CSV table of C-alpha atoms and ligand atoms in Angstrom, one decimal:
chain,number,residue,atom,x,y,z
A,1,UNK,CA,0.0,19.6,11.6
A,2,UNK,CA,1.4,21.6,8.6
A,3,UNK,CA,-1.0,20.7,5.8
A,4,UNK,CA,-0.4,20.6,2.1
A,5,UNK,CA,-3.5,21.4,0.2
A,6,UNK,CA,-4.9,18.9,-2.2
A,7,UNK,CA,-7.4,19.7,-4.9
A,8,UNK,CA,-9.3,16.7,-6.1
A,9,UNK,CA,-10.4,18.5,-9.3
A,10,UNK,CA,-6.8,19.5,-10.3
A,11,UNK,CA,-5.1,17.9,-13.3
A,12,UNK,CA,-2.6,15.7,-11.5
A,13,UNK,CA,-0.8,14.8,-14.7
A,14,UNK,CA,0.2,18.3,-15.6
A,15,UNK,CA,4.0,18.5,-15.5
A,16,UNK,CA,4.4,14.9,-14.2
A,17,UNK,CA,7.3,12.9,-15.6
A,18,UNK,CA,5.9,9.6,-16.7
A,19,UNK,CA,7.9,6.6,-18.1
A,20,UNK,CA,5.9,4.0,-20.1
A,21,UNK,CA,7.5,0.6,-20.4
A,22,UNK,CA,6.3,-1.3,-23.4
A,23,UNK,CA,6.8,-5.0,-23.7
A,24,UNK,CA,6.4,-7.5,-26.5
A,25,UNK,CA,2.7,-8.1,-26.6
A,26,UNK,CA,0.2,-7.4,-29.3
A,27,UNK,CA,-1.5,-4.7,-27.1
A,28,UNK,CA,1.6,-2.6,-27.6
A,29,UNK,CA,0.0,-1.1,-30.6
A,30,UNK,CA,-2.4,0.9,-28.3
A,31,UNK,CA,0.4,2.7,-26.5
A,32,UNK,CA,1.1,5.6,-28.9
A,33,UNK,CA,-2.5,6.6,-28.2
A,34,UNK,CA,-1.9,6.5,-24.5
A,35,UNK,CA,1.2,8.7,-25.0
A,36,UNK,CA,-0.9,11.2,-26.9
A,37,UNK,CA,-3.5,11.3,-24.2
A,38,UNK,CA,-0.9,11.8,-21.5
A,39,UNK,CA,0.8,14.6,-23.5
A,40,UNK,CA,-2.5,16.3,-24.0
A,41,UNK,CA,-2.9,16.4,-20.2
A,42,UNK,CA,0.5,18.1,-19.8
A,43,UNK,CA,2.6,15.1,-18.8
A,44,UNK,CA,6.2,14.7,-19.9
A,45,UNK,CA,6.4,11.2,-21.3
A,46,UNK,CA,9.4,9.0,-22.0
A,47,UNK,CA,9.2,5.5,-23.4
A,48,UNK,CA,11.3,2.5,-22.5
A,49,UNK,CA,10.8,-0.2,-25.2
A,50,UNK,CA,11.9,-3.8,-24.6
A,51,UNK,CA,13.4,-5.9,-27.4
A,52,UNK,CA,10.1,-7.8,-27.6
A,53,UNK,CA,8.1,-4.5,-27.6
A,54,UNK,CA,10.1,-3.3,-30.7
A,55,UNK,CA,8.5,-6.1,-32.7
A,56,UNK,CA,5.0,-4.8,-32.1
A,57,UNK,CA,5.3,-1.0,-32.1
A,58,UNK,CA,7.6,1.3,-34.0
A,59,UNK,CA,10.3,3.3,-32.2
A,60,UNK,CA,9.7,6.1,-34.7
A,61,UNK,CA,6.0,6.4,-33.9
A,62,UNK,CA,6.7,6.5,-30.2
A,63,UNK,CA,9.5,9.0,-30.5
A,64,UNK,CA,7.2,11.2,-32.6
A,65,UNK,CA,4.2,11.2,-30.3
A,66,UNK,CA,6.3,11.5,-27.1
A,67,UNK,CA,8.7,14.1,-28.7
A,68,UNK,CA,11.5,12.3,-26.9
A,69,UNK,CA,14.0,9.6,-27.9
A,70,UNK,CA,13.0,6.1,-27.0
A,71,UNK,CA,15.1,4.1,-24.5
A,72,UNK,CA,15.9,0.5,-25.2
A,73,UNK,CA,19.4,-0.8,-24.5
A,74,UNK,CA,21.5,-0.1,-21.5
A,75,UNK,CA,24.8,0.1,-23.4
A,76,UNK,CA,25.0,3.3,-25.4
A,77,UNK,CA,26.5,3.2,-28.9
A,78,UNK,CA,30.1,4.5,-28.5
A,79,UNK,CA,30.2,6.2,-31.9
A,80,UNK,CA,27.4,8.7,-31.2
A,81,UNK,CA,28.3,12.1,-29.7
A,82,UNK,CA,27.2,13.4,-26.3
A,83,UNK,CA,26.5,9.9,-24.9
A,84,UNK,CA,25.0,9.9,-21.4
A,85,UNK,CA,26.7,6.8,-19.9
A,86,UNK,CA,24.6,6.8,-16.7
A,87,UNK,CA,21.2,7.2,-18.3
A,88,UNK,CA,20.3,3.7,-17.1
A,89,UNK,CA,20.2,5.0,-13.5
A,90,UNK,CA,19.2,8.6,-13.9
A,91,UNK,CA,15.8,7.9,-15.6
A,92,UNK,CA,14.6,6.1,-12.4
A,93,UNK,CA,15.4,9.2,-10.4
A,94,UNK,CA,13.8,11.5,-13.0
A,95,UNK,CA,10.4,9.7,-13.1
A,96,UNK,CA,7.3,10.5,-11.0
A,97,UNK,CA,5.6,7.3,-12.1
A,98,UNK,CA,6.3,4.1,-14.1
A,99,UNK,CA,3.6,2.5,-16.2
A,100,UNK,CA,4.3,-0.9,-17.7
A,101,UNK,CA,1.8,-1.7,-20.4
A,102,UNK,CA,1.5,-4.2,-21.9
A,103,UNK,CA,3.6,-6.2,-19.4
A,104,UNK,CA,4.6,-9.6,-20.8
A,105,UNK,CA,5.0,-12.8,-18.9
A,106,UNK,CA,8.7,-12.6,-19.8
A,107,UNK,CA,9.2,-9.1,-18.4
A,108,UNK,CA,7.1,-9.9,-15.2
A,109,UNK,CA,9.6,-12.7,-14.6
A,110,UNK,CA,12.6,-10.4,-15.3
A,111,UNK,CA,11.4,-7.7,-13.0
A,112,UNK,CA,10.4,-10.0,-10.2
A,113,UNK,CA,13.8,-11.7,-10.3
A,114,UNK,CA,15.5,-8.3,-10.2
A,115,UNK,CA,17.3,-8.6,-13.5
A,116,UNK,CA,18.8,-5.5,-15.1
A,117,UNK,CA,19.2,-6.4,-18.7
A,118,UNK,CA,17.5,-3.5,-20.5
A,119,UNK,CA,16.5,0.1,-19.9
A,120,UNK,CA,13.0,-0.8,-18.6
A,121,UNK,CA,14.5,-3.2,-16.0
A,122,UNK,CA,17.1,-0.6,-14.9
A,123,UNK,CA,14.4,2.1,-14.5
A,124,UNK,CA,12.3,-0.3,-12.5
A,125,UNK,CA,15.1,-1.0,-10.1
A,126,UNK,CA,16.2,2.7,-9.7
A,127,UNK,CA,12.8,4.3,-9.4
A,128,UNK,CA,12.6,6.3,-6.1
A,129,UNK,CA,10.6,4.9,-3.2
A,130,UNK,CA,7.0,6.0,-3.0
A,131,UNK,CA,6.7,6.6,-6.8
A,132,UNK,CA,3.8,4.6,-8.2
A,133,UNK,CA,4.5,1.6,-10.5
A,134,UNK,CA,1.5,0.4,-12.4
A,135,UNK,CA,1.8,-2.9,-14.2
A,136,UNK,CA,-0.8,-4.0,-16.8
A,137,UNK,CA,-0.2,-7.7,-17.6
A,138,UNK,CA,-1.6,-8.7,-20.9
A,139,UNK,CA,-1.3,-12.1,-22.5
A,140,UNK,CA,-3.1,-15.3,-23.3
A,141,UNK,CA,-5.5,-16.2,-20.5
A,142,UNK,CA,-3.9,-19.6,-19.8
A,143,UNK,CA,-0.5,-17.9,-19.6
A,144,UNK,CA,-1.8,-15.3,-17.3
A,145,UNK,CA,-3.3,-17.9,-14.9
A,146,UNK,CA,-0.1,-20.1,-14.9
A,147,UNK,CA,1.6,-20.7,-11.6
A,148,UNK,CA,4.8,-18.9,-12.7
A,149,UNK,CA,3.0,-15.7,-13.9
A,150,UNK,CA,0.8,-15.6,-10.8
A,151,UNK,CA,3.9,-16.1,-8.5
A,152,UNK,CA,5.8,-13.3,-10.3
A,153,UNK,CA,2.8,-11.0,-10.0
A,154,UNK,CA,2.4,-11.7,-6.3
A,155,UNK,CA,6.1,-11.0,-5.8
A,156,UNK,CA,5.8,-7.6,-7.6
A,157,UNK,CA,2.7,-6.8,-5.6
A,158,UNK,CA,4.5,-7.3,-2.3
A,159,UNK,CA,7.1,-4.9,-3.5
A,160,UNK,CA,4.4,-2.2,-3.7
A,161,UNK,CA,3.6,-2.4,-7.5
A,162,UNK,CA,0.0,-1.9,-8.4
A,163,UNK,CA,-1.0,-4.8,-10.6
A,164,UNK,CA,-4.0,-4.0,-12.8
A,165,UNK,CA,-5.5,-7.3,-13.8
A,166,UNK,CA,-6.3,-7.8,-17.5
A,167,UNK,CA,-9.8,-7.6,-18.7
A,168,UNK,CA,-11.9,-10.4,-20.2
A,169,UNK,CA,-12.8,-10.2,-23.8
A,170,UNK,CA,-11.6,-11.1,-27.3
A,171,UNK,CA,-7.8,-11.9,-27.4
A,172,UNK,CA,-5.4,-11.6,-30.2
A,173,UNK,CA,-5.4,-15.4,-30.5
A,174,UNK,CA,-9.0,-15.2,-31.5
A,175,UNK,CA,-10.0,-16.8,-28.2
A,176,UNK,CA,-12.2,-15.2,-25.6
A,177,UNK,CA,-11.0,-14.9,-22.0
A,178,UNK,CA,-9.0,-13.1,-19.5
A,179,UNK,CA,-5.8,-11.4,-20.7
A,180,UNK,CA,-6.8,-8.2,-22.5
A,181,UNK,CA,-5.0,-5.0,-21.7
A,182,UNK,CA,-7.4,-2.2,-20.6
A,183,UNK,CA,-7.9,0.7,-23.1
A,184,UNK,CA,-5.6,3.7,-23.0
A,185,UNK,CA,-8.3,5.9,-21.4
A,186,UNK,CA,-8.6,3.3,-18.5
A,187,UNK,CA,-4.8,3.2,-18.1
A,188,UNK,CA,-4.8,7.0,-17.9
A,189,UNK,CA,-7.5,7.0,-15.2
A,190,UNK,CA,-5.6,4.4,-13.1
A,191,UNK,CA,-2.5,6.5,-13.4
A,192,UNK,CA,-4.4,9.7,-12.3
A,193,UNK,CA,-5.8,7.8,-9.3
A,194,UNK,CA,-2.3,6.5,-8.3
A,195,UNK,CA,-0.8,9.9,-8.6
A,196,UNK,CA,-3.6,11.4,-6.6
A,197,UNK,CA,-2.9,9.0,-3.8
A,198,UNK,CA,0.8,9.7,-3.7
A,199,UNK,CA,3.3,12.4,-3.2
A,200,UNK,CA,2.5,16.1,-3.0
A,201,UNK,CA,-1.2,15.5,-3.8
A,202,UNK,CA,-1.9,13.9,-0.4
A,203,UNK,CA,-2.1,15.9,2.8
A,204,UNK,CA,-0.3,13.0,4.4
A,205,UNK,CA,2.8,13.6,2.3
A,206,UNK,CA,5.8,13.9,4.5
A,207,UNK,CA,3.8,13.5,7.7
A,208,UNK,CA,5.0,11.2,10.5
A,209,UNK,CA,2.5,8.4,10.9
A,210,UNK,CA,2.7,5.7,13.6
A,211,UNK,CA,0.5,2.6,13.2
A,212,UNK,CA,0.1,-0.3,15.6
A,213,UNK,CA,-0.9,-3.6,14.2
A,214,UNK,CA,-1.4,-7.2,15.1
A,215,UNK,CA,-2.0,-8.9,18.4
A,216,UNK,CA,0.1,-8.8,21.5
A,217,UNK,CA,1.2,-11.8,23.5
A,218,UNK,CA,1.1,-11.8,27.3
A,219,UNK,CA,3.2,-14.4,29.0
A,220,UNK,CA,1.7,-16.9,31.4
A,221,UNK,CA,5.0,-18.7,31.7
A,222,UNK,CA,8.0,-19.2,29.5
A,223,UNK,CA,6.2,-21.2,26.9
A,224,UNK,CA,2.5,-20.1,27.1
A,225,UNK,CA,0.8,-16.8,26.5
A,226,UNK,CA,-2.6,-15.0,26.2
A,227,UNK,CA,-3.3,-13.5,22.8
A,228,UNK,CA,-6.1,-13.1,20.2
A,229,UNK,CA,-6.9,-13.9,16.6
A,230,UNK,CA,-5.6,-10.6,15.1
A,231,UNK,CA,-3.6,-11.2,11.9
A,232,UNK,CA,-2.3,-7.6,11.6
A,233,UNK,CA,-3.7,-7.5,8.0
A,234,UNK,CA,-5.7,-4.3,8.6
A,235,UNK,CA,-2.8,-2.3,10.2
A,236,UNK,CA,-0.3,-3.5,7.6
A,237,UNK,CA,-2.8,-2.4,4.8
A,238,UNK,CA,-3.0,1.0,6.4
A,239,UNK,CA,0.8,1.3,6.6
A,240,UNK,CA,1.1,0.3,3.0
A,241,UNK,CA,-1.5,2.8,1.9
A,242,UNK,CA,0.0,5.6,4.0
A,243,UNK,CA,3.5,5.0,2.7
A,244,UNK,CA,2.1,5.1,-0.9
A,245,UNK,CA,0.7,8.6,-0.1
A,246,UNK,CA,4.1,9.8,0.9
A,247,UNK,CA,3.8,9.5,4.7
A,248,UNK,CA,6.8,8.6,6.8
A,249,UNK,CA,5.4,5.5,8.4
A,250,UNK,CA,6.5,3.6,11.5
A,251,UNK,CA,4.7,0.3,12.0
A,252,UNK,CA,4.7,-1.2,15.5
A,253,UNK,CA,3.9,-4.8,14.8
A,254,UNK,CA,2.9,-7.5,17.3
A,255,UNK,CA,3.8,-11.1,16.4
A,256,UNK,CA,2.4,-11.6,12.9
A,257,UNK,CA,3.5,-13.4,9.7
A,258,UNK,CA,3.3,-10.6,7.2
A,259,UNK,CA,5.9,-9.0,5.0
A,260,UNK,CA,6.9,-5.4,5.8
A,261,UNK,CA,5.1,-3.0,3.3
A,262,UNK,CA,7.6,-1.2,1.0
A,263,UNK,CA,9.0,2.1,2.4
A,264,UNK,CA,7.7,1.4,5.9
A,265,UNK,CA,9.9,1.3,9.0
A,266,UNK,CA,8.8,-1.7,11.2
A,267,UNK,CA,9.5,-2.3,14.8
A,268,UNK,CA,8.5,-5.8,16.1
A,269,UNK,CA,7.2,-6.1,19.6
A,270,UNK,CA,5.6,-8.9,21.6
A,271,UNK,CA,3.7,-7.7,24.6
A,272,UNK,CA,1.4,-4.8,25.3
A,273,UNK,CA,4.1,-3.3,27.6
A,274,UNK,CA,6.6,-3.5,24.8
A,275,UNK,CA,4.2,-1.9,22.3
A,276,UNK,CA,3.4,0.8,24.8
A,277,UNK,CA,7.1,1.6,25.4
A,278,UNK,CA,7.8,1.7,21.6
A,279,UNK,CA,4.7,3.9,21.0
A,280,UNK,CA,5.6,6.3,23.8
A,281,UNK,CA,8.8,7.1,21.9
A,282,UNK,CA,6.8,8.6,19.1
A,283,UNK,CA,4.0,10.4,21.1
A,284,UNK,CA,5.6,13.8,20.8
A,285,UNK,CA,7.0,13.6,17.3
A,286,UNK,CA,4.2,11.9,15.3
A,287,UNK,CA,1.6,13.8,13.3
A,288,UNK,CA,-0.9,11.0,13.3
A,289,UNK,CA,-1.2,7.9,15.5
A,290,UNK,CA,-3.4,5.0,14.3
A,291,UNK,CA,-4.1,2.3,16.8
A,292,UNK,CA,-5.0,-0.8,14.7
A,293,UNK,CA,-3.4,-3.4,17.0
A,294,UNK,CA,-5.6,-5.7,19.1
A,295,UNK,CA,-3.7,-5.0,22.3
A,296,UNK,CA,-4.5,-7.5,25.0
A,297,UNK,CA,-6.5,-5.7,27.7
A,298,UNK,CA,-5.0,-7.8,30.5
A,299,UNK,CA,-1.8,-9.6,31.2
A,300,UNK,CA,-0.9,-12.2,33.9
A,301,UNK,CA,0.0,-10.4,37.0
A,302,UNK,CA,3.1,-12.6,37.7
A,303,UNK,CA,4.3,-14.7,34.8
A,304,UNK,CA,5.6,-18.0,36.0
A,305,UNK,CA,9.3,-18.6,35.5
A,306,UNK,CA,10.0,-21.7,33.5
A,307,UNK,CA,7.1,-24.0,32.5
A,308,UNK,CA,4.1,-24.5,34.7
A,309,UNK,CA,3.5,-28.1,35.7
A,310,UNK,CA,0.0,-29.6,35.2
A,311,UNK,CA,-0.1,-31.1,38.6
A,312,UNK,CA,-3.2,-29.3,39.8
A,313,UNK,CA,-6.8,-29.8,38.8
A,314,UNK,CA,-7.6,-26.1,38.8
A,315,UNK,CA,-5.4,-23.0,38.8
A,316,UNK,CA,-6.3,-19.4,39.1
A,317,UNK,CA,-4.6,-16.8,36.9
A,318,UNK,CA,-4.6,-13.3,38.3
A,319,UNK,CA,-4.7,-10.7,35.5
A,320,UNK,CA,-3.9,-7.0,35.6
A,321,UNK,CA,-4.9,-4.3,33.2
A,322,UNK,CA,-2.5,-3.3,30.4
A,323,UNK,CA,-1.9,0.3,29.5
A,324,UNK,CA,-4.4,1.6,26.9
A,325,UNK,CA,-1.9,2.9,24.4
A,326,UNK,CA,-4.3,4.8,22.1
A,327,UNK,CA,-6.1,6.4,25.1
A,328,UNK,CA,-2.8,7.5,26.5
A,329,UNK,CA,-1.8,9.1,23.2
A,330,UNK,CA,-5.3,10.6,22.6
A,331,UNK,CA,-5.5,12.2,26.1
A,332,UNK,CA,-2.1,13.9,25.9
A,333,UNK,CA,-1.9,14.8,22.2
A,334,UNK,CA,-1.4,18.3,21.1
A,335,UNK,CA,-3.9,20.3,19.0
A,336,UNK,CA,-1.9,19.6,15.8
A,337,UNK,CA,-1.8,15.8,16.2
A,338,UNK,CA,-4.5,13.3,15.2
A,339,UNK,CA,-5.5,10.1,16.9
A,340,UNK,CA,-7.4,7.4,15.1
A,341,UNK,CA,-8.6,4.1,16.6
A,342,UNK,CA,-10.5,0.9,15.8
A,343,UNK,CA,-13.3,-0.5,17.8
A,344,UNK,CA,-14.0,-4.2,17.4
A,345,UNK,CA,-17.4,-4.9,18.7
A,346,UNK,CA,-20.4,-7.1,18.2
A,347,UNK,CA,-22.5,-6.2,15.2
A,348,UNK,CA,-24.5,-3.8,17.3
A,349,UNK,CA,-21.7,-2.1,19.1
A,350,UNK,CA,-21.9,1.3,17.5
A,351,UNK,CA,-22.7,3.1,20.7
A,352,UNK,CA,-19.8,1.5,22.5
A,353,UNK,CA,-17.5,2.7,19.6
A,354,UNK,CA,-18.8,6.2,20.0
A,355,UNK,CA,-18.1,6.1,23.7
A,356,UNK,CA,-14.5,5.0,23.1
A,357,UNK,CA,-14.0,7.9,20.6
A,358,UNK,CA,-15.0,10.4,23.3
A,359,UNK,CA,-13.3,8.8,26.2
A,360,UNK,CA,-10.0,8.4,24.4
A,361,UNK,CA,-10.2,11.8,22.8
A,362,UNK,CA,-9.9,10.4,19.3
A,363,UNK,CA,-10.5,12.3,16.0
A,364,UNK,CA,-11.9,9.3,14.2
A,365,UNK,CA,-12.8,5.7,15.1
A,366,UNK,CA,-13.4,2.8,12.7
A,367,UNK,CA,-16.0,0.5,14.1
A,368,UNK,CA,-15.9,-3.0,12.8
A,369,UNK,CA,-17.5,-6.2,14.0
A,370,UNK,CA,-16.2,-9.7,14.0
A,371,UNK,CA,-17.9,-12.5,12.2
A,372,UNK,CA,-14.7,-14.2,11.0
A,373,UNK,CA,-16.0,-14.4,7.4
A,374,UNK,CA,-16.4,-10.9,6.1
A,375,UNK,CA,-15.1,-8.6,8.8
A,376,UNK,CA,-12.8,-8.3,11.7
A,377,UNK,CA,-9.9,-10.5,12.7
A,378,UNK,CA,-7.8,-12.6,10.2
A,379,UNK,CA,-10.1,-12.3,7.1
A,380,UNK,CA,-9.0,-10.4,4.0
A,381,UNK,CA,-12.0,-8.1,3.9
A,382,UNK,CA,-13.5,-5.6,6.4
A,383,UNK,CA,-16.7,-3.7,6.9
A,384,UNK,CA,-15.9,-0.4,8.5
A,385,UNK,CA,-18.2,2.3,9.9
A,386,UNK,CA,-16.2,5.5,10.4
A,387,UNK,CA,-17.3,7.9,13.2
A,388,UNK,CA,-15.8,11.3,13.4
A,389,UNK,CA,-15.4,13.4,16.5
A,390,UNK,CA,-18.2,15.6,15.2
A,391,UNK,CA,-20.5,12.6,15.2
A,392,UNK,CA,-20.5,12.2,11.4
A,393,UNK,CA,-20.9,8.6,10.4
A,394,UNK,CA,-19.7,7.0,7.1
A,395,UNK,CA,-20.7,3.4,6.5
A,396,UNK,CA,-18.4,1.6,4.1
A,397,UNK,CA,-19.4,-1.6,2.3
A,398,UNK,CA,-17.5,-4.9,2.5
A,399,UNK,CA,-14.0,-4.1,1.0
A,400,UNK,CA,-10.7,-5.7,0.8
A,401,UNK,CA,-8.5,-4.5,3.7
A,402,UNK,CA,-6.3,-2.6,1.2
A,403,UNK,CA,-9.4,-0.8,-0.2
A,404,UNK,CA,-10.8,-0.2,3.4
A,405,UNK,CA,-7.4,1.3,4.4
A,406,UNK,CA,-7.6,3.6,1.4
A,407,UNK,CA,-11.1,4.8,2.5
A,408,UNK,CA,-9.9,5.3,6.0
A,409,UNK,CA,-6.9,7.4,4.8
A,410,UNK,CA,-9.3,9.4,2.6
A,411,UNK,CA,-11.3,10.3,5.7
A,412,UNK,CA,-8.2,11.2,7.6
A,413,UNK,CA,-7.0,13.4,4.8
A,414,UNK,CA,-10.4,15.3,5.0
A,415,UNK,CA,-9.7,15.8,8.8
A,416,UNK,CA,-6.2,17.2,7.9
A,417,UNK,CA,-7.8,19.6,5.4
A,418,UNK,CA,-10.5,20.7,7.9
A,419,UNK,CA,-7.8,21.4,10.5
A,420,UNK,CA,-6.6,24.1,8.2
A,421,UNK,CA,-9.8,26.1,7.9
B,1,FMN,C1,2.5,-12.7,-32.1
B,1,FMN,C2,3.0,-12.7,-30.7
B,1,FMN,C3,2.2,-12.1,-29.7
B,1,FMN,C4,2.7,-12.2,-28.4
B,1,FMN,N1,1.9,-11.6,-27.5
B,1,FMN,C5,2.2,-11.7,-26.2
B,1,FMN,C6,1.4,-11.1,-25.2
B,1,FMN,O1,0.4,-10.6,-25.4
B,1,FMN,N2,1.8,-11.2,-23.9
B,1,FMN,C7,3.0,-11.9,-23.5
B,1,FMN,O2,3.3,-11.9,-22.3
B,1,FMN,N3,3.8,-12.4,-24.5
B,1,FMN,C8,3.5,-12.3,-25.8
B,1,FMN,N4,4.3,-12.8,-26.8
B,1,FMN,C9,5.6,-13.4,-26.3
B,1,FMN,C10,6.6,-12.3,-26.1
B,1,FMN,O3,6.7,-11.4,-27.2
B,1,FMN,C11,8.0,-12.9,-25.8
B,1,FMN,O4,7.9,-13.6,-24.6
B,1,FMN,C12,9.1,-11.9,-25.7
B,1,FMN,O5,10.3,-12.5,-25.4
B,1,FMN,C13,8.8,-10.8,-24.7
B,1,FMN,O6,9.8,-9.9,-24.6
B,1,FMN,P1,9.8,-8.7,-23.6
B,1,FMN,O7,9.3,-9.2,-22.3
B,1,FMN,O8,11.2,-8.2,-23.5
B,1,FMN,O9,9.0,-7.6,-24.2
B,1,FMN,C14,3.9,-12.8,-28.1
B,1,FMN,C15,4.7,-13.3,-29.1
B,1,FMN,C16,4.2,-13.3,-30.4
B,1,FMN,C17,5.1,-13.9,-31.5
């Protein structure tokens, strides 16, 4: 694997082109301070101000601190000289990241609906894939919790935007509650983190990553199958996180009801044999293979054609073993490829996970147990224990599957970096 170095101590903001979208909320008054902090860190900052935003913070102040003109309307004034008529699409190409703070209920609705009625909306629509979008909703607490705002936030989150929930505290209305925008220092830290996870900063940037996810279905007859409770959430979270870090991700998905993460190529399969055939096509070309699917170990030897009748008291179903996709990849991979697997065991199955790691020639295995409440199939959280091929063990706490995916990729990045030395 050709590895790009990452240096966690480096100033990721230096030279980065950041657009800050400011909407019409009272917290807009804090943004000139954020611009100053970013400039001090060496970022190039441009501001897109909404009509609402212009009521709360002055264009002159923003232009002064950013040392750039402020962008507002899509239609340029015809009388001025040197007008750039396509600025509404070129800024999205220019930017390394977009921060929308404060994000009003109104602009959340505009963006989630795909409107393009001001510069901020145009930049949002034209930003290049993989570039982080951080949205900081700030508004009255009741407004924030309203069905419409929550629906729009959920839509934007499924498009890959990072939504940073407002804090609780004193609001402009004088009430106390949720709705307050984080302070500029906290926004800066969130942006640093997002940039650190993306693009050139990650050793996974530009790497070809194949991830299997979800269950498989093994036909008994034309209407029945053997399967398991896997929801695909863990594998999809890993695919989402890897794409955010700039990897070229192919997701081989069993039958699940999940939206495709942004920037991910998805191939839907049904049976273990289909997943195996699809995976084989990437064995030689991928840099990293992550087996997160719960592939059925066995399939009916001879699926019945049509629908089996229930005319017998007892039937016997002969099962044959399915190919172990991850083991097949692990045992034939080259020295510059990485194989990562999951071991779903009972709570005490650490030894069995270790055995799988060795037998399948994996570089890392994530051991998790199933209790159907905090960990394993279908639930939204997971408790992973990562075991490296050198025997090193990292126990993670209960995390959302998105956060667990991030930790898993952090560990894989460390493997990539070690490879180099
Ligand atoms: C004093 C005042 C404060 C406001 N504060 C907020 C706010 O914090 N969050 C919000 O979503 N809307 C707030 N609004 C409403 C927005 O300004 C309004 O919806 C506007 O159309 C938003 O425009 P924009 O989304 O283009 O910026 C406020 C309005 C007023 C008059």
